[in-house]
Amino acid sequence: MAHSITKLRNIGIAAHIDAGKTTVTERILFFTGMNRKVGEVHDGQATMDFMKQEQERGITIASAAITAHWRDHQINLIDTPGHVDFTIEVERSLRVIDGMIAVFCAVGGVEPQSETVWNQADRHRVPRIAFVNKMDRTGADFAEVVNQLNKHLDANAFPFQLPIGAEDHFTGMIDLISQKAYIFGENERIETEIPDDYKVQAKTARNLLVETLSDYDDDVANLFLEEKEVDSELLAEAARDATLKLLITPVFCGAAYKNKGIQLLLDAVVDYLPSPVDIGAVVGSDVDDEERALTRGPSLKEPFSALAFKLINDPFVGQQTFIRIFSGHLSSGMQFYNASKKKFERTGRIFRIRAKDREEISEAGPGEIVSLVGMKVTRTGDTLCDSNQRILLESILVPPAVIEMKINPVLRKEMERMGGALARLMNEDPSFRARFDDETEETIIAGMGELHLEIIVDRLKEEFKVEVIVGEPAVSFRETITAEIENNYRHVKQSGGKGQYAHTIMRLEPNEGNGYEFIDKVKGGNIPSEFISSVNKGIVKAMEKGPLAGFPVVDVKVVLLDGSSHAVDSSDMAFQTCAAMGFRQGFMRGKPILLEPVMKIEINTPDDYIGNVTGDFNKRRGRIESMRRYRKGSQKLIGFVPLMEMFGYATTLRNVSSGRANYSMEFFQYMPLPASVQEEVLKKIAKKNAEKA
């Protein structure tokens, strides 16, 4: 806790997959002295189609947060990946960062994934600055990227710098606030006066900035109206205030690969992004009364509260749990309460991560991001708090897994090792699921997309040394009902000795978009109160594998109306069994349907191929919602398409566009499967089941 809280910056770097985020991060570590030499960087050339092993590791770099120092400020840098299959990574990073650097390629501009991340940051109200990277590349156009930020992201973006030259002639930038120019040589940065041929352009751009900030700051407004010079300190203060309130997005530029502009970007992090104090108190709820809101401010005097946002298996120290402390004080050996699991935990060792090294510390305070070793029950999204003053913070939104794959170990004896490895991967990544199907004796893994599962399988082989046989990826459907139905079911079993008796009358109702609800309306104790939870348990168990085709059941409301019990033969087990059987029976009478995952997709294609791309898209039951000019000579299509029609799409899109179109898609929602398609799917499932039998 060496730093004042006002000198802390918790920031994330987010970007589309080829904007050069890894390069920017490497250079930040180099210039802040964390790395003695610049790491091996892959020139930011990764394509959407495949990520090298090295870059796969970049998605979960060996640390989730790296601590660096700049101008007497502590900067905690939180990693966020660029691929949409790893949305959960971005989501959990956004829960713990205070500010963000959004990196854009000077040639590519606003790409689909940068739009997704920007919208996520809007939802979490994260103040941000933009960095236009790769200014030295052919086709770099700073003004066009600023224009796209405003047009496509509604960013209210304003240049705080102007580039000097572009492409091969990019030599530096002009800082509009301080009115200085920075020219970069081979290994040096020279601060100088604004070159003569840029003076008019710089003056116009600064005046626009002053005029914009005069809308948000009275002192700037007065000077602007009196046509007086606004000094750089006042302008920077007004700019900081407007950035923190999400009124503007300052835009900077550079070429990270050539070490140009990174020091000024670090200055901007300190000058314009918030400290935990600027963000203020975090809001949670009382553990015992969820309706009651509680707050925790970023102060040592407040009770301890923190959020676990990432788990990583470290080969040297075992499982590391990364936490963001919102209030109070944490010291090693201290006991606290896990409000999400309703269990006590004790701190083992506390580490601060510094590039490749870990620094063990004995205590940490508000705003800090540290890793804990030795946590027993804590998982991603859990709230940790003072044992006596308990609070539950908002957890992390985990999207549903939409794609499944069967995997089996090559050697039967490896089954147990594979199970252990999958359990560790599920701990690390809440959007990844694995389950064992007793009937088929197969392990089924589920995730956010083909790439997500590809990397999981790769990690099983590389990290855990388990060789596996992989089945074809398949869509993870859901089941629900479309009609209200009442069902009366009596479960009676006599088998010598104590029998089983349970009787339930329940009403099943469609509950679109609201998940599962259970309502108890039993009067007069016809079902004893201790068995009401057994009924709920039995239904929840039955919903795991729906009666229609074995997929999870969603969006059903169950109202327990009545029933009866037996003084001797009724038990928890009897009512669980009765409820499950009654639910299945009722479900099949409620006009059940399958729901399929529908994806939101963005396709960027040159004008020449628009007919081919839309023709192919329509064949896939796709629906185009809008088309807009993306950049000169190309269009951006936005639409919705069922995931089951999209396997192998990357190859098809390459073929129909001569390799020039790209796309990005993310889960949108589950929607009813058309009757004819449902019939086909059910036939295939029945055939597979018959073959297994």
XYZ file of C-alpha atoms in Angstrom:
693
model
C 0.000 0.000 0.000
C 2.863 2.293 -0.844
C 0.834 4.573 -3.087
C -1.867 7.064 -2.322
C -5.183 5.818 -3.756
C -5.377 8.894 -5.997
C -2.131 7.733 -7.657
C -3.537 4.345 -8.616
C -4.741 3.545 -12.135
C -6.492 0.248 -12.861
C -6.700 0.103 -16.631
C -7.558 -2.401 -19.315
C -6.326 -2.414 -22.894
C -9.004 -3.573 -25.314
C -8.858 -3.931 -29.067
C -9.900 -5.830 -32.159
C -7.696 -8.842 -32.811
C -5.135 -7.230 -35.125
C -4.904 -3.686 -33.752
C -1.573 -4.423 -32.037
C -2.706 -4.679 -28.415
C 0.063 -7.130 -27.477
C 2.652 -4.767 -28.964
C 1.239 -1.787 -27.048
C 1.286 -3.799 -23.791
C 4.887 -4.948 -24.404
C 6.021 -1.362 -25.031
C 4.247 -0.096 -21.898
C 6.108 -2.714 -19.841
C 9.366 -1.719 -21.516
C 8.988 2.041 -20.999
C 7.842 1.663 -17.383
C 10.971 -0.400 -16.708
C 9.088 -3.646 -16.041
C 10.873 -5.448 -18.884
C 14.531 -4.715 -19.517
C 14.174 -5.468 -23.201
C 11.210 -5.399 -25.549
C 9.618 -8.831 -25.682
C 9.261 -10.821 -28.864
C 6.209 -9.333 -30.536
C 4.375 -10.859 -33.456
C 4.069 -7.540 -35.324
C 0.334 -7.484 -34.645
C -0.301 -9.530 -37.764
C -2.530 -12.209 -36.222
C -5.488 -13.044 -38.454
C -9.011 -13.824 -37.299
C -8.722 -17.358 -38.616
C -6.040 -18.777 -36.427
C -4.112 -17.702 -33.387
C -0.611 -19.077 -32.940
C 0.086 -21.074 -29.803
C 1.981 -18.104 -28.454
C -0.945 -15.783 -28.982
C -3.331 -18.309 -27.465
C -1.233 -17.936 -24.347
C -1.585 -14.183 -24.834
C -5.316 -14.544 -24.192
C -4.608 -15.653 -20.658
C -1.077 -14.329 -20.244
C 0.557 -15.860 -17.160
C -0.854 -12.994 -15.168
C -4.208 -11.288 -15.322
C -2.844 -8.016 -13.963
C 0.621 -6.523 -14.237
C 1.776 -3.704 -11.977
C 3.931 -0.953 -13.493
C 4.964 2.557 -12.416
C 4.957 5.853 -14.305
C 5.408 9.421 -13.019
C 5.075 8.276 -9.397
C 1.752 6.542 -10.179
C 1.045 2.832 -9.865
C -0.611 1.404 -12.981
C -2.291 -2.004 -12.808
C -2.648 -3.251 -16.352
C -5.414 -5.804 -16.852
C -5.315 -7.970 -19.938
C -8.341 -8.379 -22.214
C -8.317 -10.614 -25.306
C -9.452 -9.479 -28.738
C -11.468 -12.497 -29.887
C -15.226 -12.624 -29.407
C -15.125 -16.245 -28.154
C -13.459 -14.827 -25.062
C -16.119 -12.235 -24.277
C -16.181 -13.485 -20.670
C -12.546 -12.357 -20.298
C -13.451 -8.831 -21.392
C -16.583 -8.848 -19.235
C -14.713 -9.772 -16.075
C -11.911 -7.306 -16.789
C -14.465 -4.505 -17.218
C -15.894 -5.328 -13.778
C -12.596 -4.504 -12.092
C -10.970 -1.768 -14.199
C -11.548 1.936 -13.653
C -10.429 3.166 -17.094
C -9.595 1.777 -20.506
C -7.278 2.308 -23.467
C -9.102 1.306 -26.654
C -6.541 0.521 -29.358
C -7.495 0.969 -33.022
C -5.505 0.187 -36.139
C -4.847 3.316 -38.238
C -5.645 1.274 -41.362
C -8.482 -0.995 -40.137
C -10.250 1.622 -37.997
C -13.343 0.516 -36.089
C -13.560 -3.277 -36.523
C -16.509 -5.437 -35.396
C -14.832 -6.657 -32.212
C -13.781 -3.152 -31.165
C -17.468 -2.250 -31.415
C -18.473 -5.171 -29.145
C -15.896 -4.213 -26.502
C -16.882 -0.538 -26.749
C -20.531 -1.434 -26.079
C -19.493 -3.583 -23.104
C -17.485 -0.634 -21.731
C -20.529 1.650 -22.245
C -22.643 -0.778 -20.224
C -20.124 -0.698 -17.367
C -19.663 3.093 -17.756
C -15.874 2.856 -18.049
C -14.082 6.134 -18.956
C -11.693 5.590 -21.852
C -9.095 7.069 -24.149
C -8.400 5.889 -27.710
C -4.988 5.108 -29.190
C -4.684 4.959 -32.980
C -1.814 2.526 -33.531
C 0.154 1.555 -36.673
C 0.397 5.127 -37.983
C 3.468 3.981 -39.949
C 1.518 1.430 -42.007
C 0.498 1.960 -45.645
C -3.056 3.295 -45.728
C -2.914 4.837 -42.213
C -5.527 7.579 -41.867
C -5.820 9.185 -38.407
C -8.669 11.580 -39.277
C -10.741 8.741 -40.782
C -10.368 6.616 -37.605
C -11.536 9.573 -35.461
C -14.459 9.982 -37.873
C -15.339 6.255 -37.553
C -15.169 6.467 -33.735
C -17.847 9.145 -33.860
C -19.929 7.604 -36.614
C -19.977 3.957 -35.499
C -19.354 4.159 -31.738
C -20.920 7.515 -30.923
C -17.701 8.166 -28.985
C -17.612 11.978 -29.057
C -13.944 11.499 -29.950
C -11.562 14.446 -30.205
C -7.902 14.385 -31.259
C -5.630 15.404 -28.367
C -2.711 14.864 -30.750
C -2.119 15.363 -34.461
C 0.229 13.006 -36.317
C 3.260 14.485 -38.063
C 3.329 12.643 -41.381
C 1.787 9.227 -42.038
C 2.744 5.816 -43.413
C 6.543 5.719 -44.084
C 6.806 9.419 -43.224
C 5.235 9.189 -39.747
C 7.832 10.875 -37.545
C 5.941 12.015 -34.449
C 2.965 13.922 -33.105
C 1.796 17.318 -31.879
C 0.291 17.510 -28.378
C -2.644 19.941 -28.684
C -2.929 20.576 -24.933
C 0.725 21.538 -24.277
C 1.235 22.790 -27.878
C 4.508 20.898 -28.197
C 5.723 18.567 -30.938
C 7.495 15.251 -30.358
C 9.779 13.875 -33.056
C 11.059 10.301 -32.797
C 14.522 9.351 -34.050
C 16.155 5.915 -34.059
C 16.377 5.647 -30.241
C 15.342 9.071 -29.054
C 12.391 11.380 -28.580
C 12.880 15.094 -29.149
C 10.481 17.681 -27.702
C 10.321 20.681 -30.006
C 8.165 23.526 -31.280
C 5.280 22.774 -33.677
C 6.685 22.626 -37.258
C 5.703 25.649 -39.372
C 3.695 23.667 -41.907
C 1.508 22.235 -39.091
C 0.898 25.466 -37.142
C -2.415 26.398 -38.803
C -3.771 22.829 -38.571
C -2.715 22.545 -34.898
C -4.274 25.920 -34.021
C -7.589 24.958 -35.667
C -7.638 21.564 -33.899
C -6.830 23.131 -30.500
C -9.521 25.769 -30.935
C -12.041 23.018 -31.655
C -10.933 21.243 -28.465
C -11.240 24.465 -26.435
C -14.692 25.116 -27.906
C -15.816 21.555 -27.079
C -14.500 21.697 -23.494
C -16.095 25.136 -22.993
C -19.451 23.302 -23.088
C -18.420 21.334 -19.980
C -16.276 23.824 -17.999
C -17.215 27.391 -16.992
C -13.617 28.680 -16.688
C -12.754 27.452 -20.181
C -16.071 28.865 -21.463
C -15.315 32.354 -20.082
C -11.856 32.460 -21.642
C -13.216 31.097 -24.924
C -15.955 33.753 -25.105
C -13.444 36.494 -24.308
C -11.172 35.022 -27.011
C -8.317 34.676 -24.502
C -5.656 31.950 -24.483
C -6.546 28.916 -22.342
C -3.440 27.647 -20.570
C -2.580 23.959 -20.877
C -3.116 23.170 -17.176
C -6.703 24.436 -17.129
C -7.459 22.733 -20.455
C -6.046 19.391 -19.207
C -8.125 19.655 -16.026
C -11.311 20.309 -18.002
C -10.445 17.459 -20.381
C -9.899 15.060 -17.477
C -13.243 15.984 -15.952
C -15.099 15.531 -19.275
C -13.360 12.164 -19.877
C -14.265 10.858 -16.413
C -17.897 11.830 -16.979
C -17.861 9.933 -20.323
C -18.630 13.150 -22.217
C -15.616 12.892 -24.549
C -13.047 10.343 -25.729
C -9.518 11.792 -26.104
C -7.682 10.300 -29.109
C -3.902 9.767 -29.256
C -1.721 8.246 -31.962
C 1.508 6.347 -32.453
C 3.290 3.309 -33.832
C 3.918 0.943 -30.929
C 6.097 -1.410 -32.957
C 8.487 1.469 -33.693
C 8.311 2.732 -30.052
C 6.556 5.947 -31.107
C 3.990 7.569 -28.822
C 3.985 5.131 -25.877
C 5.418 7.520 -23.257
C 2.787 10.113 -24.199
C 0.096 7.427 -23.955
C 1.306 6.619 -20.417
C 1.147 10.350 -19.607
C -2.448 10.334 -20.856
C -3.303 7.361 -18.584
C -2.085 9.350 -15.582
C -3.629 12.647 -16.743
C -7.045 11.581 -18.033
C -8.032 8.166 -16.643
C -9.616 7.789 -13.197
C -8.228 6.653 -9.876
C -10.470 4.517 -7.598
C -11.349 7.746 -5.757
C -12.717 9.277 -8.995
C -14.895 6.192 -9.528
C -16.235 6.387 -5.968
C -18.121 3.816 -3.929
C -19.120 0.404 -5.228
C -22.733 -0.654 -4.666
C -23.743 -4.092 -3.390
C -26.531 -5.660 -1.383
C -26.920 -6.889 2.176
C -26.190 -10.641 2.350
C -29.218 -11.200 4.629
C -31.562 -8.799 2.840
C -30.952 -8.543 -0.920
C -33.378 -5.620 -1.278
C -31.160 -3.466 0.951
C -28.389 -1.666 -0.935
C -24.991 -1.131 0.698
C -21.985 0.872 -0.485
C -18.251 0.566 0.072
C -15.996 3.552 -0.631
C -12.331 3.316 -1.654
C -10.990 3.924 1.848
C -8.966 2.017 4.445
C -11.520 3.028 7.076
C -14.330 1.114 5.339
C -14.911 -2.636 5.937
C -12.983 -4.975 3.606
C -14.692 -5.870 0.297
C -13.277 -7.375 -2.914
C -14.312 -9.229 -6.055
C -12.538 -12.342 -7.370
C -12.364 -11.880 -11.131
C -10.002 -14.532 -12.446
C -8.412 -17.857 -11.513
C -5.178 -19.077 -13.071
C -3.237 -22.283 -12.526
C 0.359 -21.224 -12.086
C 2.960 -23.999 -12.479
C 5.072 -22.480 -9.665
C 2.626 -21.481 -6.942
C -0.528 -23.425 -7.851
C -3.903 -21.746 -8.199
C -3.825 -17.961 -8.153
C -7.040 -16.062 -7.461
C -6.951 -12.485 -8.762
C -9.005 -10.009 -6.753
C -9.827 -6.320 -6.966
C -10.086 -4.722 -3.524
C -12.806 -2.064 -3.390
C -12.531 -1.055 0.271
C -10.718 -1.763 3.516
C -7.525 -3.597 4.204
C -6.306 -7.130 3.470
C -3.326 -8.744 5.187
C -1.840 -12.218 4.849
C -3.360 -14.778 7.199
C -6.544 -12.687 7.618
C -9.898 -14.476 7.729
C -12.753 -13.074 5.640
C -16.148 -14.182 4.358
C -17.033 -15.383 0.854
C -20.539 -13.886 0.565
C -21.302 -15.740 -2.699
C -20.527 -19.177 -1.271
C -21.557 -18.267 2.325
C -18.288 -19.713 3.642
C -15.223 -18.404 5.442
C -11.850 -18.170 3.697
C -8.381 -17.302 4.953
C -5.757 -15.401 2.982
C -2.731 -17.448 2.099
C 0.038 -15.500 0.390
C -0.590 -12.178 -1.371
C 1.281 -11.358 -4.586
C 1.629 -8.352 -6.807
C 2.530 -9.335 -10.361
C 5.385 -7.476 -12.037
C 5.812 -8.627 -15.633
C 7.432 -12.076 -15.382
C 8.018 -11.824 -11.610
C 5.842 -11.956 -8.519
C 6.416 -9.756 -5.528
C 5.073 -11.179 -2.264
C 3.462 -8.476 -0.125
C 2.044 -8.648 3.391
C -0.916 -6.315 2.893
C -2.993 -4.535 0.265
C -5.584 -1.763 0.294
C -8.460 -0.179 -1.661
C -8.141 -0.054 -5.438
C -5.351 -2.635 -5.515
C -5.363 -5.691 -7.757
C -3.471 -8.625 -6.283
C -3.360 -12.391 -6.562
C -4.027 -14.707 -3.612
C -2.651 -18.213 -3.266
C -4.354 -20.805 -1.081
C -8.042 -19.985 -1.664
C -10.246 -23.051 -1.064
C -13.775 -22.184 -2.251
C -13.457 -18.854 -4.101
C -14.339 -18.797 -7.809
C -14.723 -16.120 -10.516
C -17.361 -13.540 -9.608
C -17.346 -14.268 -5.856
C -17.545 -11.428 -3.328
C -15.040 -11.456 -0.466
C -15.842 -9.265 2.524
C -15.379 -8.494 6.201
C -16.718 -11.402 8.295
C -18.817 -9.061 10.467
C -19.959 -6.494 7.897
C -21.087 -8.585 4.961
C -21.880 -7.316 1.481
C -22.673 -9.062 -1.800
C -21.325 -7.283 -4.905
C -22.786 -7.720 -8.375
C -21.277 -10.859 -9.870
C -19.862 -11.268 -13.376
C -22.267 -11.904 -16.235
C -21.515 -15.334 -17.733
C -23.053 -15.896 -21.183
C -24.524 -19.359 -21.927
C -22.377 -21.970 -23.681
C -23.704 -22.368 -27.229
C -21.515 -25.047 -28.764
C -20.763 -28.590 -27.629
C -18.194 -31.239 -28.468
C -17.663 -34.809 -27.336
C -14.196 -35.690 -26.107
C -12.660 -38.911 -24.863
C -9.120 -39.703 -23.741
C -7.088 -41.805 -26.188
C -6.234 -44.153 -23.294
C -9.074 -45.295 -21.049
C -6.828 -45.065 -17.971
C -6.403 -41.304 -18.635
C -10.113 -40.715 -17.836
C -9.439 -39.549 -14.292
C -6.605 -37.215 -15.327
C -8.792 -35.697 -18.042
C -11.582 -35.141 -15.492
C -9.184 -33.348 -13.140
C -7.829 -31.168 -15.965
C -11.363 -30.212 -17.102
C -12.313 -29.313 -13.522
C -9.329 -26.952 -13.315
C -10.188 -25.390 -16.684
C -13.804 -24.832 -15.539
C -12.501 -23.098 -12.406
C -10.432 -20.773 -14.573
C -13.085 -20.078 -17.190
C -16.744 -19.816 -16.086
C -17.962 -19.753 -19.713
C -16.550 -23.274 -20.242
C -18.604 -26.305 -19.133
C -17.843 -30.023 -19.016
C -20.114 -32.885 -17.995
C -20.104 -36.666 -18.122
C -23.118 -38.306 -19.757
C -23.816 -41.526 -17.831
C -26.010 -42.973 -20.588
C -23.539 -42.588 -23.452
C -20.439 -42.722 -21.211
C -19.015 -39.722 -23.038
C -17.595 -36.447 -21.801
C -19.241 -33.383 -23.321
C -17.539 -29.994 -23.265
C -19.372 -26.760 -24.076
C -18.203 -23.209 -24.742
C -18.655 -19.919 -26.577
C -17.469 -20.907 -30.049
C -15.317 -23.214 -32.168
C -12.101 -21.364 -31.318
C -12.893 -21.439 -27.600
C -13.184 -25.259 -27.605
C -10.201 -25.596 -29.937
C -8.026 -23.802 -27.382
C -9.435 -25.876 -24.491
C -8.528 -29.088 -26.338
C -5.116 -27.635 -27.140
C -4.520 -26.795 -23.479
C -5.521 -30.333 -22.445
C -2.774 -31.649 -24.713
C -0.097 -29.010 -24.060
C -0.529 -28.099 -20.391
C -2.096 -31.210 -18.919
C -0.502 -33.768 -21.273
C -3.819 -35.562 -21.891
C -4.287 -36.811 -25.472
C -7.952 -36.717 -26.476
C -10.166 -37.806 -29.371
C -12.520 -35.014 -30.389
C -15.997 -35.327 -31.935
C -17.623 -32.870 -34.323
C -18.754 -29.581 -32.753
C -22.538 -29.448 -32.297
C -25.030 -26.768 -31.327
C -26.236 -26.716 -27.741
C -30.034 -26.442 -28.079
C -32.487 -25.671 -25.264
C -36.015 -26.998 -24.655
C -39.129 -25.176 -23.497
C -42.943 -25.359 -23.652
C -45.406 -23.193 -25.553
C -48.679 -24.138 -23.821
C -49.916 -24.049 -20.232
C -50.652 -27.486 -18.802
C -51.733 -28.962 -15.469
C -50.312 -32.323 -14.441
C -51.343 -34.692 -11.652
C -48.779 -37.354 -10.807
C -48.736 -39.913 -8.004
C -45.561 -41.861 -7.236
C -46.168 -45.110 -5.323
C -43.567 -47.816 -4.888
C -43.861 -50.880 -2.650
C -40.875 -53.148 -2.581
C -41.049 -54.907 0.766
C -40.162 -52.875 3.840
C -40.594 -49.109 3.671
C -42.293 -47.939 0.472
C -42.218 -44.639 -1.395
C -45.183 -42.314 -1.664
C -45.473 -38.811 -3.101
C -48.195 -36.982 -4.988
C -47.954 -33.611 -6.775
C -50.326 -31.493 -8.826
C -48.460 -28.799 -10.744
C -49.132 -26.263 -13.459
C -46.445 -25.663 -16.100
C -46.496 -22.303 -17.867
C -44.299 -20.826 -20.646
C -42.018 -18.179 -19.098
C -40.282 -16.623 -22.111
C -37.050 -14.814 -21.315
C -37.451 -15.175 -17.545
C -35.757 -18.511 -16.914
C -37.097 -20.998 -14.381
C -39.521 -19.956 -11.648
C -40.994 -22.126 -8.902
C -44.093 -20.992 -6.986
C -45.557 -22.909 -4.041
C -49.357 -22.576 -3.670
C -50.039 -25.700 -1.556
C -52.617 -25.016 1.165
C -53.267 -26.764 4.454
C -49.994 -28.670 4.618
C -51.105 -31.321 2.087
C -47.443 -31.521 1.165
C -45.406 -30.989 4.375
C -43.219 -27.871 4.138
C -39.967 -29.877 4.411
C -40.836 -31.624 1.105
C -41.579 -28.432 -0.892
C -37.832 -27.921 -1.512
C -37.611 -31.624 -2.535
C -40.202 -30.948 -5.256
C -38.155 -27.970 -6.491
C -34.951 -30.061 -6.415
C -36.580 -32.851 -8.436
C -37.788 -30.387 -11.109
C -34.377 -28.675 -11.343
C -32.711 -32.087 -11.786
C -35.239 -33.079 -14.499
C -34.576 -29.789 -16.339
C -30.896 -30.633 -16.818
C -31.887 -33.174 -19.481
C -35.144 -32.232 -21.177
C -37.722 -34.919 -22.100
C -37.906 -33.847 -25.751
C -34.308 -34.497 -26.836
C -32.078 -34.396 -23.761
C -31.167 -30.669 -23.889
C -31.435 -28.325 -20.872
C -34.920 -26.902 -20.214
C -35.321 -23.109 -19.902
C -38.072 -20.501 -19.473
C -40.676 -22.562 -17.597
C -42.733 -21.448 -14.611
C -43.910 -24.271 -12.331
C -46.742 -23.582 -9.903
C -47.135 -26.337 -7.291
C -50.896 -26.401 -6.660
C -51.546 -29.385 -4.401
C -50.606 -32.942 -3.593
C -50.616 -35.446 -0.746
C -48.198 -37.358 1.426
C -47.966 -40.461 3.595
C -46.891 -40.344 7.221
C -44.404 -43.231 6.811
C -43.639 -43.685 3.092
C -43.108 -40.044 2.091
C -39.496 -38.849 1.969
C -37.231 -36.305 0.344
C -36.285 -38.873 -2.325
C -39.907 -39.866 -3.013
C -40.936 -36.234 -3.630
C -37.855 -35.530 -5.790
C -38.685 -38.573 -7.948
C -42.398 -37.700 -8.104
C -41.696 -34.072 -9.088
C -39.210 -35.106 -11.799
C -41.594 -37.682 -13.324
C -44.577 -35.313 -13.072
C -42.587 -32.484 -14.666
C -41.449 -34.693 -17.580
C -44.971 -35.951 -18.176
C -46.450 -32.440 -18.074
C -43.643 -31.013 -20.216
C -44.388 -33.414 -23.091
C -48.050 -32.330 -23.014
C -47.118 -28.597 -23.062
C -46.322 -28.474 -26.813
C -42.542 -28.606 -26.302
C -40.172 -27.007 -28.789
C -36.432 -26.709 -29.293
C -34.703 -23.328 -29.022
C -31.511 -22.647 -30.980
C -28.717 -20.162 -30.286
C -28.933 -17.209 -32.681
C -25.813 -15.114 -33.195
C -25.385 -11.440 -33.959
C -22.947 -11.204 -36.867
C -20.993 -8.414 -38.515
C -19.435 -9.000 -41.917
C -17.041 -6.566 -43.590
C -16.824 -7.124 -47.332
C -15.533 -5.203 -50.360
C -18.375 -3.926 -52.608
C -17.378 -6.366 -55.376
C -18.421 -9.391 -53.305
C -21.572 -8.075 -51.641
C -23.882 -10.205 -53.841
C -21.948 -13.435 -53.150
C -21.779 -12.759 -49.408
C -25.480 -11.863 -48.976
C -26.591 -14.761 -51.208
C -24.654 -17.255 -49.094
C -25.834 -15.594 -45.864
C -29.526 -15.843 -46.840
C -29.088 -19.573 -47.550
C -28.028 -19.978 -43.933
C -31.371 -18.661 -42.630
C -29.576 -15.386 -41.943
C -31.421 -12.078 -41.644
C -29.611 -8.851 -42.540
C -30.698 -5.984 -40.324
C -28.562 -3.162 -41.702
C -25.868 -2.353 -44.230
C -23.610 0.644 -44.044
C -20.547 2.065 -45.740
C -17.624 0.628 -43.765
C -14.824 2.432 -45.490
C -14.177 3.411 -49.077
C -15.094 0.498 -51.343
C -16.441 -1.772 -48.629
C -19.643 -2.428 -46.675
C -20.461 -3.601 -43.159
C -23.434 -5.988 -42.889
C -25.064 -6.484 -39.509
C -27.524 -9.316 -39.032
C -28.643 -12.390 -37.126
C -28.040 -16.025 -38.001
C -28.579 -19.416 -36.322
C -25.320 -20.881 -35.029
C -26.123 -24.325 -36.470
C -25.809 -22.855 -39.986
C -22.400 -21.298 -39.332
C -19.983 -24.204 -38.961
C -17.069 -23.796 -41.359
C -18.230 -20.282 -42.295
C -14.701 -18.816 -42.179
C -13.660 -21.041 -45.117
C -16.801 -20.292 -47.153
C -16.462 -16.541 -46.603
C -12.838 -16.695 -47.734
C -13.888 -18.547 -50.884
C -16.787 -16.244 -51.861
C -14.734 -13.079 -51.277
C -11.280 -14.193 -52.505
C -10.101 -13.957 -48.911
C -10.973 -10.248 -48.559
C -14.034 -10.320 -46.270
C -13.944 -10.920 -42.515
C -16.574 -11.427 -39.854
C -17.193 -11.456 -36.129
C -20.137 -12.973 -34.285
C -21.374 -13.192 -30.713
C -24.261 -14.888 -28.951
C -27.506 -12.902 -29.200
C -30.314 -15.055 -27.769
C -32.073 -18.411 -27.913
C -34.989 -18.473 -30.392
C -37.537 -21.144 -31.459
C -36.337 -23.550 -34.113
C -38.597 -23.578 -37.234
C -40.873 -26.666 -37.159
C -39.346 -28.265 -40.289
C -35.793 -27.856 -38.957
C -36.856 -29.157 -35.525
C -38.254 -32.281 -37.155
C -34.897 -32.894 -38.887
C -32.921 -32.342 -35.681
C -35.156 -34.692 -33.656
C -34.913 -37.380 -36.378
C -31.104 -37.178 -36.320
C -31.027 -37.419 -32.512
C -33.421 -40.413 -32.534
C -31.253 -42.128 -35.169
C -28.069 -41.554 -33.141
C -29.724 -42.884 -29.987
C -30.956 -45.970 -31.868
C -27.433 -46.639 -33.176
C -26.003 -46.422 -29.659
C -28.696 -48.755 -28.323
